[in-house]
Amino acid sequence: MRELQEKIEQYGTVLPGNVLKVDAFLNHQVDPELMLKVGQEFAKLFADEGITKVWTVESSGIAPAVMTGLELKVPVIFARKHKSLTLNQNMYTADVYSYTKKTTNRISISKKYVDANDKILMIDDFLANGQAVEGMLEIADQAGVDVAGAGIVIEKSFQPGAQELKDRGIRVESLARIKSLADGKVTFMED
Ligand code: 5GP
């Protein structure tokens, strides 16, 4: 997506450890017009899938997920993150390791908002090693709901998440695909 790529070129900075900082429009300050376009794009890509709900993980996935839900006219659920190991019978849970933060979070979705007939679209801000999406897939599996695929704002294609998901037959649609962050420079994949 051209506008997204331009924003990354203009505002993205590369941090040590192959982390792209996009606090100017996605991870801290949010650009609502860009997020609306992101949501419209995901809605278009998954228009024929019969999606009933959009799932994401708090907090950075919420902005693009809400815009996608708005366009698809379906509810949006953000899995909550907990450090504690609280068990709750009314929740589906999965453990997600974050390579950027080097911590494991338990993510959970209330059974109250899951319907056995749901077909879900997973949205996230970044796809790196794929742990966040794997966590949502684990919950989808527990809940027995269908999964249409994953809509990713920024895919770091040099990390294994995207390929691993595709190898498992999961549809992955990424609006910006980064080939490398080497030497502090953002290089995009050529489509
Ligand atoms: P994964 O679970 O695919 O390894 O990583 C996905 C999560 O890690 C995203 O939800 C995002 O919060 C965070 N993340 C991974 N890589 C980056 C990055 O380069 N920049 C930022 N800002 N977040 C990242």
CSV table of N, CA, C and O and ligand atoms in Angstrom, one decimal, residues 13 15 17-23 26-27 56-61 81 96-101 123-134 152 154 156 158-159 161-162 165 178 181, ligand 1:
chain,number,residue,atom,x,y,z
A,13,THR,N,11.8,4.7,12.1
A,13,THR,CA,13.3,4.6,12.5
A,13,THR,C,13.6,3.2,12.9
A,13,THR,O,12.8,2.5,13.4
A,15,LEU,N,15.6,0.6,15.1
A,15,LEU,CA,16.2,0.4,16.4
A,15,LEU,C,17.1,-0.8,16.4
A,15,LEU,O,16.8,-1.7,15.6
A,17,GLY,N,18.3,-4.5,17.0
A,17,GLY,CA,17.6,-5.7,17.2
A,17,GLY,C,16.5,-5.8,16.1
A,17,GLY,O,15.5,-6.6,16.3
A,18,ASN,N,16.7,-5.1,15.0
A,18,ASN,CA,15.8,-5.2,13.8
A,18,ASN,C,14.4,-4.8,14.2
A,18,ASN,O,13.4,-5.5,13.8
A,19,VAL,N,14.2,-3.8,15.0
A,19,VAL,CA,12.9,-3.3,15.4
A,19,VAL,C,12.7,-2.0,14.6
A,19,VAL,O,13.5,-1.1,14.6
A,20,LEU,N,11.5,-1.9,14.0
A,20,LEU,CA,11.1,-0.7,13.3
A,20,LEU,C,10.2,0.1,14.2
A,20,LEU,O,9.2,-0.4,14.7
A,21,LYS,N,10.6,1.3,14.5
A,21,LYS,CA,9.8,2.2,15.3
A,21,LYS,C,8.8,3.1,14.5
A,21,LYS,O,9.3,3.8,13.6
A,22,VAL,N,7.6,2.9,14.7
A,22,VAL,CA,6.6,3.7,13.9
A,22,VAL,C,5.6,4.4,14.9
A,22,VAL,O,4.4,4.4,14.7
A,23,ASP,N,6.2,5.0,15.9
A,23,ASP,CA,5.4,5.7,16.9
A,23,ASP,C,4.7,6.9,16.4
A,23,ASP,O,3.7,7.4,17.0
A,26,LEU,N,1.4,4.8,14.2
A,26,LEU,CA,0.8,3.5,14.5
A,26,LEU,C,0.9,3.1,15.9
A,26,LEU,O,-0.1,2.6,16.5
A,27,ASN,N,2.1,3.2,16.5
A,27,ASN,CA,2.3,2.6,17.8
A,27,ASN,C,2.2,3.5,19.0
A,27,ASN,O,2.3,3.1,20.2
A,56,THR,N,-7.9,-9.1,17.3
A,56,THR,CA,-6.5,-8.5,17.4
A,56,THR,C,-6.0,-8.7,18.8
A,56,THR,O,-6.7,-9.3,19.6
A,57,VAL,N,-4.8,-8.2,19.0
A,57,VAL,CA,-4.2,-8.3,20.4
A,57,VAL,C,-4.0,-6.8,20.8
A,57,VAL,O,-3.5,-6.0,20.0
A,58,GLU,N,-4.3,-6.5,22.1
A,58,GLU,CA,-4.1,-5.1,22.5
A,58,GLU,C,-2.6,-4.9,22.6
A,58,GLU,O,-1.8,-5.8,22.7
A,59,SER,N,-2.1,-3.7,22.4
A,59,SER,CA,-2.9,-2.5,22.1
A,59,SER,C,-2.7,-2.0,20.7
A,59,SER,O,-3.6,-1.4,20.1
A,60,SER,N,-1.6,-2.3,20.1
A,60,SER,CA,-1.3,-1.7,18.8
A,60,SER,C,-2.1,-2.2,17.7
A,60,SER,O,-2.1,-1.6,16.6
A,61,GLY,N,-2.7,-3.4,17.8
A,61,GLY,CA,-3.5,-3.9,16.8
A,61,GLY,C,-4.9,-3.3,16.7
A,61,GLY,O,-5.6,-3.4,15.7
A,81,LYS,N,-4.0,-8.8,27.3
A,81,LYS,CA,-2.7,-9.3,27.7
A,81,LYS,C,-2.6,-9.3,29.3
A,81,LYS,O,-2.9,-8.2,29.9
A,96,VAL,N,1.8,-16.0,24.7
A,96,VAL,CA,2.5,-15.4,23.6
A,96,VAL,C,3.8,-14.8,24.0
A,96,VAL,O,3.9,-14.0,24.9
A,97,TYR,N,4.9,-15.3,23.4
A,97,TYR,CA,6.2,-14.7,23.7
A,97,TYR,C,6.5,-13.5,22.8
A,97,TYR,O,6.3,-13.6,21.6
A,98,SER,N,6.9,-12.4,23.4
A,98,SER,CA,7.3,-11.3,22.6
A,98,SER,C,8.8,-11.1,22.5
A,98,SER,O,9.5,-11.0,23.5
A,99,TYR,N,9.3,-11.2,21.3
A,99,TYR,CA,10.7,-11.1,21.0
A,99,TYR,C,11.2,-9.7,21.2
A,99,TYR,O,12.3,-9.4,21.6
A,100,THR,N,10.3,-8.7,21.0
A,100,THR,CA,10.7,-7.3,21.1
A,100,THR,C,10.8,-6.9,22.6
A,100,THR,O,11.7,-6.2,23.0
A,101,LYS,N,9.9,-7.5,23.4
A,101,LYS,CA,9.9,-7.2,24.8
A,101,LYS,C,10.5,-8.2,25.7
A,101,LYS,O,10.7,-8.0,26.9
A,123,ILE,N,-6.1,-9.4,12.8
A,123,ILE,CA,-5.4,-8.2,12.4
A,123,ILE,C,-4.3,-7.9,13.4
A,123,ILE,O,-4.5,-8.1,14.6
A,124,ASP,N,-3.1,-7.6,12.9
A,124,ASP,CA,-2.1,-7.1,13.8
A,124,ASP,C,-1.2,-6.0,13.2
A,124,ASP,O,-1.2,-5.9,11.9
A,125,ASP,N,-0.6,-5.2,14.0
A,125,ASP,CA,0.3,-4.1,13.5
A,125,ASP,C,1.5,-4.7,12.8
A,125,ASP,O,1.9,-4.2,11.7
A,126,PHE,N,2.2,-5.6,13.4
A,126,PHE,CA,3.4,-6.2,12.9
A,126,PHE,C,3.3,-7.7,12.9
A,126,PHE,O,2.7,-8.3,13.7
A,127,LEU,N,4.0,-8.3,11.9
A,127,LEU,CA,4.2,-9.7,11.9
A,127,LEU,C,5.7,-9.9,11.8
A,127,LEU,O,6.4,-9.5,10.9
A,128,ALA,N,6.3,-10.6,12.9
A,128,ALA,CA,7.7,-10.8,12.9
A,128,ALA,C,8.0,-12.3,13.0
A,128,ALA,O,8.1,-13.0,12.0
A,129,ASN,N,8.0,-12.8,14.2
A,129,ASN,CA,8.2,-14.3,14.4
A,129,ASN,C,6.8,-15.0,14.4
A,129,ASN,O,6.8,-16.3,14.5
A,130,GLY,N,5.8,-14.3,14.4
A,130,GLY,CA,4.5,-14.9,14.3
A,130,GLY,C,3.8,-15.4,15.6
A,130,GLY,O,2.7,-16.0,15.6
A,131,GLN,N,4.4,-15.0,16.7
A,131,GLN,CA,3.9,-15.5,18.0
A,131,GLN,C,2.5,-15.0,18.3
A,131,GLN,O,1.6,-15.7,18.8
A,132,ALA,N,2.3,-13.7,18.0
A,132,ALA,CA,1.0,-13.1,18.3
A,132,ALA,C,-0.1,-13.8,17.5
A,132,ALA,O,-1.2,-14.1,18.0
A,133,VAL,N,0.1,-14.0,16.2
A,133,VAL,CA,-0.9,-14.6,15.4
A,133,VAL,C,-1.1,-16.1,15.8
A,133,VAL,O,-2.2,-16.6,15.8
A,134,GLU,N,0.0,-16.7,16.1
A,134,GLU,CA,-0.1,-18.1,16.6
A,134,GLU,C,-1.0,-18.2,17.8
A,134,GLU,O,-1.7,-19.1,18.0
A,152,ILE,N,-2.0,-8.0,8.1
A,152,ILE,CA,-0.9,-7.4,8.8
A,152,ILE,C,-0.6,-6.1,8.2
A,152,ILE,O,-0.5,-5.9,7.0
A,154,ILE,N,2.3,-4.2,8.9
A,154,ILE,CA,3.8,-4.2,8.5
A,154,ILE,C,4.3,-5.6,8.7
A,154,ILE,O,4.4,-6.1,9.9
A,156,LYS,N,7.6,-8.0,8.6
A,156,LYS,CA,9.0,-8.1,8.5
A,156,LYS,C,9.4,-9.4,7.8
A,156,LYS,O,9.5,-10.4,8.5
A,158,PHE,N,11.8,-10.7,6.5
A,158,PHE,CA,13.1,-11.4,6.8
A,158,PHE,C,13.0,-12.2,8.1
A,158,PHE,O,14.0,-12.9,8.4
A,159,GLN,N,11.9,-12.1,8.8
A,159,GLN,CA,11.7,-12.9,10.0
A,159,GLN,C,10.7,-14.0,9.6
A,159,GLN,O,10.0,-13.9,8.6
A,161,GLY,N,7.9,-15.5,10.6
A,161,GLY,CA,6.4,-15.6,10.9
A,161,GLY,C,5.5,-15.8,9.7
A,161,GLY,O,4.7,-16.7,9.6
A,162,ALA,N,5.7,-14.9,8.7
A,162,ALA,CA,4.8,-14.9,7.5
A,162,ALA,C,4.9,-16.3,6.8
A,162,ALA,O,3.9,-16.9,6.5
A,165,LEU,N,3.3,-19.2,8.7
A,165,LEU,CA,1.9,-19.2,8.6
A,165,LEU,C,1.4,-19.7,7.3
A,165,LEU,O,0.5,-20.5,7.2
A,178,ILE,N,8.6,-5.7,4.5
A,178,ILE,CA,10.0,-5.2,4.7
A,178,ILE,C,11.0,-6.4,4.5
A,178,ILE,O,10.9,-7.4,5.1
A,181,LEU,N,16.1,-4.5,7.4
A,181,LEU,CA,16.3,-3.3,8.2
A,181,LEU,C,17.8,-3.1,8.5
A,181,LEU,O,18.2,-2.4,9.4
B,1,5GP,P1,5.5,-11.6,16.5
B,1,5GP,O1,4.6,-12.2,17.5
B,1,5GP,O2,5.1,-11.8,15.0
B,1,5GP,O3,7.0,-12.0,16.6
B,1,5GP,O4,5.5,-10.0,16.7
B,1,5GP,C1,4.4,-9.3,16.6
B,1,5GP,C2,4.2,-8.3,17.7
B,1,5GP,O5,5.5,-7.8,18.1
B,1,5GP,C3,3.5,-7.2,17.1
B,1,5GP,O6,2.2,-7.2,17.6
B,1,5GP,C4,4.3,-5.9,17.6
B,1,5GP,O7,3.6,-5.4,18.7
B,1,5GP,C5,5.6,-6.4,18.0
B,1,5GP,N1,6.7,-6.2,17.0
B,1,5GP,C6,7.4,-7.1,16.4
B,1,5GP,N2,8.3,-6.5,15.6
B,1,5GP,C7,8.2,-5.2,15.7
B,1,5GP,C8,8.9,-4.1,15.2
B,1,5GP,O8,9.8,-4.1,14.4
B,1,5GP,N3,8.4,-2.8,15.6
B,1,5GP,C9,7.4,-2.7,16.4
B,1,5GP,N4,7.0,-1.4,16.7
B,1,5GP,N5,6.7,-3.7,17.0
B,1,5GP,C10,7.1,-5.0,16.6
